[in-house]
Short mmCIF file of C-alpha atoms and ligand atoms in Angstrom, two decimals:
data_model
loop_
_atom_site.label_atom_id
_atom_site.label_comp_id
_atom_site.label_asym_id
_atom_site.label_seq_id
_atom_site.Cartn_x
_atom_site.Cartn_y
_atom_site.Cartn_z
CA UNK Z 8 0.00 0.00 0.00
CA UNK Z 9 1.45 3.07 -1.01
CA UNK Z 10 -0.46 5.22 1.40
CA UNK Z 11 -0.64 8.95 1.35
CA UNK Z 12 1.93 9.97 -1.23
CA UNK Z 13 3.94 13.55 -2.23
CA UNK Z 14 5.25 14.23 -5.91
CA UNK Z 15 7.57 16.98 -6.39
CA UNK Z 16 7.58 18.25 -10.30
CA UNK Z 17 4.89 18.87 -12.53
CA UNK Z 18 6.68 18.38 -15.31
CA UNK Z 19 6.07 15.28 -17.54
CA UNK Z 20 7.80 12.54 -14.82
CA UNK Z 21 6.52 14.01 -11.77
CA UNK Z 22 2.84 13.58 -13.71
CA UNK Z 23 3.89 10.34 -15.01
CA UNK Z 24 4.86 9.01 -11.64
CA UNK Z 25 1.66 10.11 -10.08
CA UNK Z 26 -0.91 8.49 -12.55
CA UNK Z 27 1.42 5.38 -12.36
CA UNK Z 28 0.47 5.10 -8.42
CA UNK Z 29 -2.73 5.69 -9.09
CA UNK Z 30 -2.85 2.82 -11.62
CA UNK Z 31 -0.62 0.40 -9.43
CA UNK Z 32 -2.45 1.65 -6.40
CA UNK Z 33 -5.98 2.39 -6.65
CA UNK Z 34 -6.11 3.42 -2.46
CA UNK Z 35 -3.23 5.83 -2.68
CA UNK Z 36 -3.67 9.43 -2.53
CA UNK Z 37 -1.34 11.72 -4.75
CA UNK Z 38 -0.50 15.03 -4.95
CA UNK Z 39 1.72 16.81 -6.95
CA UNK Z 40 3.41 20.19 -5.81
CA UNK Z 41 4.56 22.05 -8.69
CA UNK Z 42 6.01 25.40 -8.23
CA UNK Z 43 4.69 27.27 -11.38
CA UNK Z 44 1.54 28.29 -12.12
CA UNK Z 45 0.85 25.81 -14.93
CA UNK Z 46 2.39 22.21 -15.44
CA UNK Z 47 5.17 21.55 -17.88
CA UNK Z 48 6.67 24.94 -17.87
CA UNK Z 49 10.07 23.87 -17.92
CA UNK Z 50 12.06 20.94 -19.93
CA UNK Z 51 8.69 19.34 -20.77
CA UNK Z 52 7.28 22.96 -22.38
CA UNK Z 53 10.95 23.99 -23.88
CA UNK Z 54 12.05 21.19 -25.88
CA UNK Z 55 12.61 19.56 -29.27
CA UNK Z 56 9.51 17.43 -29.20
CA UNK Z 57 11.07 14.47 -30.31
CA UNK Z 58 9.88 10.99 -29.75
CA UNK Z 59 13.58 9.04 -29.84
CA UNK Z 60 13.66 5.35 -31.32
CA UNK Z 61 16.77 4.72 -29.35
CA UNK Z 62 19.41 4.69 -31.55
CA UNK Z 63 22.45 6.02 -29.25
CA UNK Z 64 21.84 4.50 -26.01
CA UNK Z 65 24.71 2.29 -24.51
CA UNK Z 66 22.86 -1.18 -24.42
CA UNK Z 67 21.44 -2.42 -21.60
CA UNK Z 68 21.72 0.93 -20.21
CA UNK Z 69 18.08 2.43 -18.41
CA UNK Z 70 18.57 5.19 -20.98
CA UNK Z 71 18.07 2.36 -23.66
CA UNK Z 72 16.10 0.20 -21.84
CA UNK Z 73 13.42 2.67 -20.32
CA UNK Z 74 13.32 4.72 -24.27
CA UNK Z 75 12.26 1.49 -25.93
CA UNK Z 76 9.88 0.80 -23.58
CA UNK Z 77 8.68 4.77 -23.12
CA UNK Z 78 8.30 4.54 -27.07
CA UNK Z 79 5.44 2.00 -26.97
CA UNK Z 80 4.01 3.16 -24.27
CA UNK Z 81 3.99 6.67 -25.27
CA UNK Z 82 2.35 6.00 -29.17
CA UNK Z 83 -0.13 3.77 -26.73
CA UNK Z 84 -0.74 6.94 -24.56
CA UNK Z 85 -1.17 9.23 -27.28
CA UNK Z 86 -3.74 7.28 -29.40
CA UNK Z 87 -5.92 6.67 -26.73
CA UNK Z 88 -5.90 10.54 -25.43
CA UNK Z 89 -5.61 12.09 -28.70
CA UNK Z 90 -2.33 14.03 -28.60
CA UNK Z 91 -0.89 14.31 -31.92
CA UNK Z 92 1.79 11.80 -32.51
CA UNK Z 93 3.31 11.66 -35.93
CA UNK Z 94 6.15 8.82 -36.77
CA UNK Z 95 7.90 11.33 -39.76
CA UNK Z 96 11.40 9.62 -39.38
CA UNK Z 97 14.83 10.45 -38.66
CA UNK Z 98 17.96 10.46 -40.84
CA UNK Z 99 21.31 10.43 -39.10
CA UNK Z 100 23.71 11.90 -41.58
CA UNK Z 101 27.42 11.51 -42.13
CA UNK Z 102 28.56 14.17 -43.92
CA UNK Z 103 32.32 13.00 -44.47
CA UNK Z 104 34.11 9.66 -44.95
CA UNK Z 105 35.58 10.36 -41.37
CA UNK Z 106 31.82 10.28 -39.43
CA UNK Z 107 31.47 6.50 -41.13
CA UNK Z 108 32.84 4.88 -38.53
CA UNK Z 109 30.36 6.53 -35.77
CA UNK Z 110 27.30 5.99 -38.06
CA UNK Z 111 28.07 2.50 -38.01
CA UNK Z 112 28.55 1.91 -34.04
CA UNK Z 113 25.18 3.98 -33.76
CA UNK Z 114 23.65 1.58 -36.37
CA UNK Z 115 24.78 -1.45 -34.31
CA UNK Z 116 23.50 0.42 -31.17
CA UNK Z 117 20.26 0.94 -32.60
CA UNK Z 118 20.03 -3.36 -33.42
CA UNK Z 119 21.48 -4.40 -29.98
CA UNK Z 120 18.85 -1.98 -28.42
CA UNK Z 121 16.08 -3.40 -30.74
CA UNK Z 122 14.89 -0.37 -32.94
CA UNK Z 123 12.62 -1.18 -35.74
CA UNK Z 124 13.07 -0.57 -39.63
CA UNK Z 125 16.53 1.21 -39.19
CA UNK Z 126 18.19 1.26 -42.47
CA UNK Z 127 21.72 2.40 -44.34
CA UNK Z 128 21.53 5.03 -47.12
CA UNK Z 129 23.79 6.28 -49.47
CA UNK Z 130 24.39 9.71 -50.68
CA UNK Z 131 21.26 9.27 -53.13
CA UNK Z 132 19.32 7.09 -50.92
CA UNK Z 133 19.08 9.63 -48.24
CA UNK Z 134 17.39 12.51 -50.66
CA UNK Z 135 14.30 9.85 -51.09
CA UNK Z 136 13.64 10.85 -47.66
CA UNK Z 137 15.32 14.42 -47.28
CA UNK Z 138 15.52 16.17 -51.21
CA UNK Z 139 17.37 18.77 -49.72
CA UNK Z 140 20.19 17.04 -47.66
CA UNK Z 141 23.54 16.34 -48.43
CA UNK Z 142 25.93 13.77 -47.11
CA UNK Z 143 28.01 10.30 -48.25
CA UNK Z 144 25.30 7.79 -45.54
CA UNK Z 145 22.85 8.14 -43.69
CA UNK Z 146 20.77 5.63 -41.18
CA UNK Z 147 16.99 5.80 -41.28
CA UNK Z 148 15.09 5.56 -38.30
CA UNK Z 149 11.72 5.14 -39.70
CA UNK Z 150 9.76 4.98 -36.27
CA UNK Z 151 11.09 7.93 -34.89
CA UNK Z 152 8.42 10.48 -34.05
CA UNK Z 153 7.19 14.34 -32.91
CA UNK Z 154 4.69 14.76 -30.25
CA UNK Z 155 3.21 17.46 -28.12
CA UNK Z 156 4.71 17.02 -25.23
CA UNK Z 157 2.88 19.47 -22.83
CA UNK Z 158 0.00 17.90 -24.36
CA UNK Z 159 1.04 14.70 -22.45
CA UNK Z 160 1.80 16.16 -19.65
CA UNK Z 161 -1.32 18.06 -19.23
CA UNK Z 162 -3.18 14.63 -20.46
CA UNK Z 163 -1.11 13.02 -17.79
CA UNK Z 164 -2.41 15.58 -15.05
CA UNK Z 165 -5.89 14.76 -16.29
CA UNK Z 166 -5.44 11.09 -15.30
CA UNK Z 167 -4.08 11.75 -12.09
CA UNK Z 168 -7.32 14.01 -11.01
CA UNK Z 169 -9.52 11.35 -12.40
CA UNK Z 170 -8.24 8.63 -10.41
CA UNK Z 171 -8.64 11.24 -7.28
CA UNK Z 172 -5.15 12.72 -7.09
CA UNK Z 173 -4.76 16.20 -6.95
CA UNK Z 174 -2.45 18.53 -8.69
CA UNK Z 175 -1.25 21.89 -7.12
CA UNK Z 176 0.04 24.47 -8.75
CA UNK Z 177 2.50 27.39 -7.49
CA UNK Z 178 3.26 25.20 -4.75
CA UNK Z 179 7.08 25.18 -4.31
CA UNK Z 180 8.32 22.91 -1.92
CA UNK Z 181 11.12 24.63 0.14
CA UNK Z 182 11.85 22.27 3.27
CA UNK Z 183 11.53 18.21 3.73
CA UNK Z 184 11.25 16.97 7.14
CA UNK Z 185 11.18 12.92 7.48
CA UNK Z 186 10.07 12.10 11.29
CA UNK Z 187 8.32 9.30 12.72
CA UNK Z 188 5.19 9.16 11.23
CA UNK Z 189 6.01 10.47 7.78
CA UNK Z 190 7.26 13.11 5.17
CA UNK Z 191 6.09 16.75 6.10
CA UNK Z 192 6.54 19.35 3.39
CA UNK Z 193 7.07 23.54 3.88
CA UNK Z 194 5.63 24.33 0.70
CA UNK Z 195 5.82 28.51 -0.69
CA UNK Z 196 2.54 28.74 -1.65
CA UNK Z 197 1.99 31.79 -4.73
CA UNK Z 198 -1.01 33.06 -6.60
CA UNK Z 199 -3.73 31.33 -4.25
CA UNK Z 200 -2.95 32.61 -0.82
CA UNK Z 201 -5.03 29.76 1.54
CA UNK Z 202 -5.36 28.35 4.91
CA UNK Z 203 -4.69 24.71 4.22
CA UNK Z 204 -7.31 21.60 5.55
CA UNK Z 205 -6.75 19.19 8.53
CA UNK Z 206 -5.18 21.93 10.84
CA UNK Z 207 -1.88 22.21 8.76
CA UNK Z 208 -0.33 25.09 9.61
CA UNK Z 209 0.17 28.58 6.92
CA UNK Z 210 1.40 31.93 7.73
CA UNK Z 211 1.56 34.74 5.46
CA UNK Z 212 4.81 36.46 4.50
CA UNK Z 213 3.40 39.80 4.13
CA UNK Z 214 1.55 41.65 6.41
CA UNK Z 215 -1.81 43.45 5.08
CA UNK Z 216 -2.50 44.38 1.82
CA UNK Z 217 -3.11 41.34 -1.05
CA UNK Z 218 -1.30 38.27 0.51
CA UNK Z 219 0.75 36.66 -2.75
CA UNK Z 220 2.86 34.31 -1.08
CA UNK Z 221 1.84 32.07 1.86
CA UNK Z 222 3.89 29.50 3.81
CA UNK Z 223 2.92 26.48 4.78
CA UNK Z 224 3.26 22.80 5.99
CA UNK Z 225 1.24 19.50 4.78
CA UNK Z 226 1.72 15.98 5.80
CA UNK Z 227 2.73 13.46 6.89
CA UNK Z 228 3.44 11.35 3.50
CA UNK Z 229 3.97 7.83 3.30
CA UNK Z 230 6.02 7.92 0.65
CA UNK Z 231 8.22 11.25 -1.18
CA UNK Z 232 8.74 11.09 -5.28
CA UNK Z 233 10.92 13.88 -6.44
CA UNK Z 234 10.99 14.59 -9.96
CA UNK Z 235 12.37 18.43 -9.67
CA UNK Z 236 13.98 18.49 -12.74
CA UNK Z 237 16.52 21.41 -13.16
CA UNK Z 238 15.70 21.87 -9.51
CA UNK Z 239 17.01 18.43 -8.96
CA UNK Z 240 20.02 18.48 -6.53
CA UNK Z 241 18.46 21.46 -4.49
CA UNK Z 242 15.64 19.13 -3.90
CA UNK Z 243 17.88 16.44 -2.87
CA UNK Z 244 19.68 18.54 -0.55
CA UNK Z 245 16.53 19.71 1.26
CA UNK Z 246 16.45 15.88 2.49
CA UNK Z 247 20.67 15.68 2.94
CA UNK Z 248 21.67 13.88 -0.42
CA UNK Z 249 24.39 14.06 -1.72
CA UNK Z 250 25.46 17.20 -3.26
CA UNK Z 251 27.21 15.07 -6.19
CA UNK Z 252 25.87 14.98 -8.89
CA UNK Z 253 25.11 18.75 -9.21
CA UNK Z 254 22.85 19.98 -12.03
CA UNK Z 255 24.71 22.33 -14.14
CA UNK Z 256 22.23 24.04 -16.39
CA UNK Z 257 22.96 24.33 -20.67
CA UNK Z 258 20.58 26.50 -22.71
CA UNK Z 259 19.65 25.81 -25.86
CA UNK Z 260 18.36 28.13 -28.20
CA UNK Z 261 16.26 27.59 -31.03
CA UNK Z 262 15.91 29.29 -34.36
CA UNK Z 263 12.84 29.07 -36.30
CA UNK Z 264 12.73 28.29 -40.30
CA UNK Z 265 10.35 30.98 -42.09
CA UNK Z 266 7.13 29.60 -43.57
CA UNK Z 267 8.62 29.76 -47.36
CA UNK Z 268 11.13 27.63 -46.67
CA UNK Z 269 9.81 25.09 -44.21
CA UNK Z 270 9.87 22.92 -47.03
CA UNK Z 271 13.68 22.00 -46.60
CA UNK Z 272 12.91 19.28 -43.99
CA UNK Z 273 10.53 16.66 -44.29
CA UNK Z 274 11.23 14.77 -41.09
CA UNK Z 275 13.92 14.82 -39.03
CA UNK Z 276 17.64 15.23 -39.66
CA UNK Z 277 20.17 14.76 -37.11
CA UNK Z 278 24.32 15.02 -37.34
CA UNK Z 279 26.40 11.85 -35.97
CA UNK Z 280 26.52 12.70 -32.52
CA UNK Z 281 30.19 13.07 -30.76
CA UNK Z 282 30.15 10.10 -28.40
CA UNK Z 283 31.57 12.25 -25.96
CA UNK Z 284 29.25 14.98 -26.22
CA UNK Z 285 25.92 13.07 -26.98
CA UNK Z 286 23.60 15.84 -26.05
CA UNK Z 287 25.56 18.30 -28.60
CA UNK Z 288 24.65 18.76 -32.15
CA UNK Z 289 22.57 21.25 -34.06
CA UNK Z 290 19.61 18.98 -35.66
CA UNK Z 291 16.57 19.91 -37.62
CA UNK Z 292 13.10 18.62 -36.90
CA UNK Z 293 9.95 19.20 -37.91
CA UNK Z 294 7.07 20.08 -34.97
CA UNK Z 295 3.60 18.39 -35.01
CA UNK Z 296 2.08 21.91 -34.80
CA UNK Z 297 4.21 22.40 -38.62
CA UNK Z 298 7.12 24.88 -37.33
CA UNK Z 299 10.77 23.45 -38.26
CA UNK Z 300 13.47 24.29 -35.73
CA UNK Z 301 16.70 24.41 -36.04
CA UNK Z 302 18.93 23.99 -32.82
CA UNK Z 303 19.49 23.77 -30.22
CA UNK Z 304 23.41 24.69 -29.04
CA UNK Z 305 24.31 24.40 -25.89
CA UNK Z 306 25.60 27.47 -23.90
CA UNK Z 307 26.17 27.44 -19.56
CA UNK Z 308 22.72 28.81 -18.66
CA UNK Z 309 23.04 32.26 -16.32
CA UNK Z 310 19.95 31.03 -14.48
CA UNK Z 311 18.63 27.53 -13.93
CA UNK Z 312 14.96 28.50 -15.46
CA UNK Z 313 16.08 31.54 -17.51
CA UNK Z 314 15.89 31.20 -21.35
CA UNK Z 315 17.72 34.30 -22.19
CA UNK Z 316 21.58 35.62 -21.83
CA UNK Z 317 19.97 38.86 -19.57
CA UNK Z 318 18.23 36.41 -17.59
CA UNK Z 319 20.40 36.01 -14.64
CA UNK Z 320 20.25 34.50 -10.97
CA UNK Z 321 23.35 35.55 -9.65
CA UNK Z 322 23.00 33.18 -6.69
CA UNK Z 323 22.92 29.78 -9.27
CA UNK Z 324 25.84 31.12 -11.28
CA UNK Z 325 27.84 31.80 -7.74
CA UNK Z 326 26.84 27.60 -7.03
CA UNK Z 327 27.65 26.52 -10.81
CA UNK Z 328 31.23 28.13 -11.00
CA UNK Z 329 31.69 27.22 -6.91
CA UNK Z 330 31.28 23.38 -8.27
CA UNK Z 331 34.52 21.71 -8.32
CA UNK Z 332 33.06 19.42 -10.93
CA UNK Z 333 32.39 22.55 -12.97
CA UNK Z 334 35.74 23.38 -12.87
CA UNK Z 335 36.85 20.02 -14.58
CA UNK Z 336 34.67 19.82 -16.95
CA UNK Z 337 35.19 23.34 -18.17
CA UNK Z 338 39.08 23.01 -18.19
CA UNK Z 339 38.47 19.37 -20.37
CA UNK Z 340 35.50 20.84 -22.89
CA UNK Z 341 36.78 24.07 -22.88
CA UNK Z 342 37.35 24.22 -27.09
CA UNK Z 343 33.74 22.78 -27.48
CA UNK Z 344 32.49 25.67 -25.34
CA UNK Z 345 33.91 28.25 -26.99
CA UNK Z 346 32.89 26.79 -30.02
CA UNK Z 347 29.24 26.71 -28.52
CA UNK Z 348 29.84 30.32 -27.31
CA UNK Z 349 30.27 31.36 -31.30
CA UNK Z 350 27.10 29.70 -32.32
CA UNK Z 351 25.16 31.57 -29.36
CA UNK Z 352 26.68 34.70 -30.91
CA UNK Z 353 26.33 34.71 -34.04
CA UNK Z 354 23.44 33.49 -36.25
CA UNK Z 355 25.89 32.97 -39.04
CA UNK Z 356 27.96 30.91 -37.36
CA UNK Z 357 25.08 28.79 -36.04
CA UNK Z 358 23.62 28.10 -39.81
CA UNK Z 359 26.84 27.14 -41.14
CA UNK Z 360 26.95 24.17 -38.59
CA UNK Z 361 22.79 23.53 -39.97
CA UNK Z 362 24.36 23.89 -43.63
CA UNK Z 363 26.53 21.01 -43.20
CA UNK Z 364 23.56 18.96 -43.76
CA UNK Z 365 21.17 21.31 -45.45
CA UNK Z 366 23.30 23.26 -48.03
CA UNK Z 367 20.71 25.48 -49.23
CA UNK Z 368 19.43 26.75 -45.81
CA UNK Z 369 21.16 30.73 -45.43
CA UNK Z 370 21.01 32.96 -42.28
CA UNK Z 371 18.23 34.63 -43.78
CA UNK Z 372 15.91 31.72 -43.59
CA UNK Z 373 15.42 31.60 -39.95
CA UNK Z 374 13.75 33.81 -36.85
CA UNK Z 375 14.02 33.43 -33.53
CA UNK Z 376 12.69 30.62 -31.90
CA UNK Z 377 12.39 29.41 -28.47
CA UNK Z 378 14.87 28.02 -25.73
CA UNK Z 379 15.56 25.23 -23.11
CA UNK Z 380 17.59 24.75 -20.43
CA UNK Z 381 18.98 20.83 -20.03
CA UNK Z 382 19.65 19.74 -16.66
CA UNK Z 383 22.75 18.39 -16.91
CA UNK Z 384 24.37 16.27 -14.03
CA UNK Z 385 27.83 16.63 -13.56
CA UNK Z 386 29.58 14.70 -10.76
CA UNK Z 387 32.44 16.21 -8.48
CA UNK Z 388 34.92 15.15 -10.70
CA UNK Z 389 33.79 17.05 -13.91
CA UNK Z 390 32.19 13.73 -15.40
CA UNK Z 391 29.02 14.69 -17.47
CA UNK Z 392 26.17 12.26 -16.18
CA UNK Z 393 24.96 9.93 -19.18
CA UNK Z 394 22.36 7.29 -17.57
CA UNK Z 395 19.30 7.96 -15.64
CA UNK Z 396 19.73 8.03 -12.11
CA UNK Z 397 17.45 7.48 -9.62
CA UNK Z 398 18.52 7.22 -5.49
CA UNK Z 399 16.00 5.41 -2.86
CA UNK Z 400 16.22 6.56 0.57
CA UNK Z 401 13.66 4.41 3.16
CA UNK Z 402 10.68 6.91 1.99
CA UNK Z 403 12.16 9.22 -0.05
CA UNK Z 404 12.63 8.92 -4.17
CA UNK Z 405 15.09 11.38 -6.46
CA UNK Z 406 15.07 11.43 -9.54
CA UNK Z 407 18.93 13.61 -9.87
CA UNK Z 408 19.47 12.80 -13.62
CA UNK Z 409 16.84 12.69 -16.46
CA UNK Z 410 17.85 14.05 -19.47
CA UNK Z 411 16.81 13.23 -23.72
CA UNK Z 412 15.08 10.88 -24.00
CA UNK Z 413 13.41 11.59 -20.27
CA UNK Z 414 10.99 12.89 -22.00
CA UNK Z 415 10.45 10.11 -24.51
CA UNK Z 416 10.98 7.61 -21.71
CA UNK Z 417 8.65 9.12 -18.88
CA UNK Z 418 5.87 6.54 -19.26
CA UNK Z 419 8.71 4.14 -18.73
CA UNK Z 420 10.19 5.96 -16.39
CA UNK Z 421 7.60 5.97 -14.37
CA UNK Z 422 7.23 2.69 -14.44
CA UNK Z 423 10.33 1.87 -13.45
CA UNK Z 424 10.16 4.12 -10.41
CA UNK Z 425 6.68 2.85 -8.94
CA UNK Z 426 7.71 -0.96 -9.28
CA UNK Z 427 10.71 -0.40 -6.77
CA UNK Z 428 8.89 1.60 -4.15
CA UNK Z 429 5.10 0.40 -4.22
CA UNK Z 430 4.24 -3.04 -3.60
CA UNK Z 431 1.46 -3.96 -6.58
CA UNK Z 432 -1.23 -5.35 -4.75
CA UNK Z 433 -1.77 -8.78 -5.43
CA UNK Z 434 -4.32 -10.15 -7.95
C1 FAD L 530 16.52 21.83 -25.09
C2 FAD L 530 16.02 20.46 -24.73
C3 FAD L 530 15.68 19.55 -25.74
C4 FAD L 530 15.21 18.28 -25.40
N1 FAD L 530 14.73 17.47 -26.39
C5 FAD L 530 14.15 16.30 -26.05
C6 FAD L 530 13.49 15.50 -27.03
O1 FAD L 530 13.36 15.89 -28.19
N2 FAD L 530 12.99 14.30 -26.66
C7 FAD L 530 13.07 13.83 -25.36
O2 FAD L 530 12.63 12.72 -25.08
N3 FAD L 530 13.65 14.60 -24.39
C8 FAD L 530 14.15 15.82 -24.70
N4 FAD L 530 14.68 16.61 -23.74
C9 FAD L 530 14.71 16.12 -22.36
C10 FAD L 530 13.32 16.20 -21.70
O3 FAD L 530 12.72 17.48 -21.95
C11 FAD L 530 13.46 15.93 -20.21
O4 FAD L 530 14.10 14.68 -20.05
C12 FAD L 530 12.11 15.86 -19.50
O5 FAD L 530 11.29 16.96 -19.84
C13 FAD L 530 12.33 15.82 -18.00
O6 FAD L 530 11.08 15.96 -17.38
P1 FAD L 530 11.01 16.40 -15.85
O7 FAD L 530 9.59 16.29 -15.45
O8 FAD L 530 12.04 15.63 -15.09
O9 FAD L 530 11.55 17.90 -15.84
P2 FAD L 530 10.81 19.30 -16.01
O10 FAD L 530 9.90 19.33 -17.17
O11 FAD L 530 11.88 20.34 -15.97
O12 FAD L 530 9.90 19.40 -14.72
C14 FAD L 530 10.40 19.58 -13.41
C15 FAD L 530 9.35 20.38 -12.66
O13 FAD L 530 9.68 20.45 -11.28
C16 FAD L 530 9.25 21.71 -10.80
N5 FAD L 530 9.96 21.97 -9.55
C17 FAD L 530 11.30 22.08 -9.38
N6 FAD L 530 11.58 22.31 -8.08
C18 FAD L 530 10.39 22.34 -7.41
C19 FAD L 530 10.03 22.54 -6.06
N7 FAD L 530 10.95 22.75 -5.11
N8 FAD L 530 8.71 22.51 -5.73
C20 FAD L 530 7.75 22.29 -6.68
N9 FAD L 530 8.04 22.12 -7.98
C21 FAD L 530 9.35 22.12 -8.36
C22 FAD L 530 9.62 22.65 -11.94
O14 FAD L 530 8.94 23.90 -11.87
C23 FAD L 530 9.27 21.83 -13.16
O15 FAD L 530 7.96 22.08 -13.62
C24 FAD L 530 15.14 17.89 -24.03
C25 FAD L 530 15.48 18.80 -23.04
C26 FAD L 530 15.87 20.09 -23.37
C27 FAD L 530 16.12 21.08 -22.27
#
């Protein structure tokens, strides 16, 4: 019995996680504390929208494992809720003799992991699918997909009100106390300033006037799920994790392809990734609502949540560049970041890298588009996190490292969470 349980994150794992209790566990009663006003308002509203096959992922790993899994599960999800879900295909392209080597170990990936329909192409082969591109190969993923992803999530928080869960919103948990009989949460409560049921206790922070920000506590929970995204470590240090791995934060901008010339990409086109920089690598893709983006780089964020340079916390910067495993990783990756830096700069700079692939794209083609900010787990000694990783403490769940394909994966995710901390109930 999972009892009385607390979700931290309304993005799309937090909501995930909850309907999965609800499924598994019919008695429990969820909530989920997000701290913005609406759900998926961070990496589930602010990325590329694409449903990954699986291709890259070390075998066996819970990145490949929990993707090809999510995959299913997600087309599943989306049929029967009626979020748009669109398998358009994905074209890895090698534009030189020297990325031939890579596309191969990525096409052997893709088989050990079990990806359908995947297929070689040669420099002629790959225009069938992409008219436009250029390169000497190319593998096909033809299963790979776009989706609305804040569709799902808000979908997701659908099921877990139906099944009697409840989903609160500018509710930001700011202190976790485990005692004896259970979790108790000091949530910063904004927008809806309100007394809370069953005695729990609130105080406002401002005296008189229009109370917008009330503090209070609720509990005791049976059982604690955070899934606090780029909030991730400061959540696990509220309950005395570990501060390693810390969540250094990479925006990602986007640029937008004018209508006219939308017509470029059909589907999807990706470079060869750098195997030691899998998350890097300008890509194209097509959205399900018909935009075609083109991005994103990656660029140390100035503020966890802030998707412009002026946006700046200075107090996350001072804890980024305090990291000792910041300092590693930026004396190793240094030349990458610089390069990264040049892209953010200058729009020419960042086409050229898109023109690789698409020759006839020009700086002219594109607007401004939207950002992200990746979550990025970086240990103490400058290693860049690859797998998922989850820790279980007695009552307490983090997830501290859930980046592409989390969002492809959450169903999966999920999944994989729930079956390790509540019991299903026997049939
Ligand atoms: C630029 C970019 C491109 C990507 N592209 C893809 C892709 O194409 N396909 C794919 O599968 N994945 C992609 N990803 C990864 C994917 O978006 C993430 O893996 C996924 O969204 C993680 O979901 P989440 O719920 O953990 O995080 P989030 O969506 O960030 O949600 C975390 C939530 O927790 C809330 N929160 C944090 N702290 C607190 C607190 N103290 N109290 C209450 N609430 C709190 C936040 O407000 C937030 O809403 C991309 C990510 C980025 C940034």
């Amino acid at each position: 019995m999972a009892g009385r349980v607390a979700v931290i994150g309304g993005g799309i794992l937090g909501l995930a996680v909850a309907r999965r209790i609800g499924q598994v566990d019919p008695d429990a009663t969820v909530t989920v504390f997000e701290k913005e006003q609406d759900v998926a308002r961070h990496q589930t509203g602010r990325n590329s929208g694409v449903v990954h096959a699986g291709l890259y992922y070390k075998p066996d790993s819970l990145k490949a494992t929990l993707c090809r899994r999510g995959v299913g599960l997600l087309k599943e999800y989306c049929a029967a809720h009626h979020v748009r879900y669109e398998e358009c295909g994905k074209i890895v392209i090698a534009v030189d003799d020297s990325e031939l080597d890579r596309l191969a170990d990525i096409e052997s990936r893709a088989q050990a992991n079990g990806v359908p329909g995947t297929s070689m192409l040669d420099a002629v082969g790959l225009r069938r699918y992409e008219p436009h591109a250029r390169g000497v190969a190319a593998l096909h993923s033809p299963t790979t997909a776009i989706v609305d992803y804040p569709a799902v999530a808000r979908a997701l928080r659908e099921d877990v009100r139906d099944a009697g869960g409840s989903v609160r919103t500018g509710a930001e948990v700011t202190a976790v106390d485990d005692r004896g009989d259970g979790v108790h949460l000091g949530l910063r409560v904004r927008g809806t300033a309100r007394v809370t049921p069953n005695g729990n206790h609130a105080t406002a922070s401002r005296a008189g006037g229009t109370v917008a920000e009330v503090f209070e506590t609720v509990g005791p929970f049976d059982l604690l799920i955070a899934c606090a995204g780029l909030q991730s470590d400061q959540v696990a240090a509220l309950t005395g994790e570990d501060p390693s791995p810390q969540i250094v934060p990479f925006r990602g901008d986007y640029w937008l392809l004018r209508p006219e010339r939308r017509g470029l990409v059909h589907g999807l086109i990706y470079p060869v990734p750098d195997p030691r920089y899998p998350f890097l690598g300008i890509h194209l893709t097509r959205r399900v609502d018909g935009e075609v983006l083109v991005g994103p780089n990656a660029v140390l964020a100035t503020a966890r949540e802030g998707y412009t340079l002026s946006t700046v916390q200075g107090s996350e910067l001072r804890r980024t560049l305090a990291w000792p495993g910041f300092h590693k990783m930026a004396r190793t990756h240094w030349k990458t970041g610089a390069r990264e830096i040049l892209r953010t700069a200058s729009r020419r700079a960042f086409i050229a890298e898109a023109r690789r692939y698409v020759p006839q794209l020009e700086a002219a083609d594109v607007v401004r588009g939207p950002a992200g900010v990746r979550a990025q787990a970086v240990t103490r000694d400058g290693s860049l996190v690859d797998d998922f990783v989850l820790s279980i403490n007695g009552r307490i769940v983090h997830v501290r490292n859930a980046p592409s394909p989390g969002a492809t994966a959450s169903l999966a995710i999920a999944e994989h969470i729930v079956s390790k901390v509540v019991p299903e109930p026997a049939a």
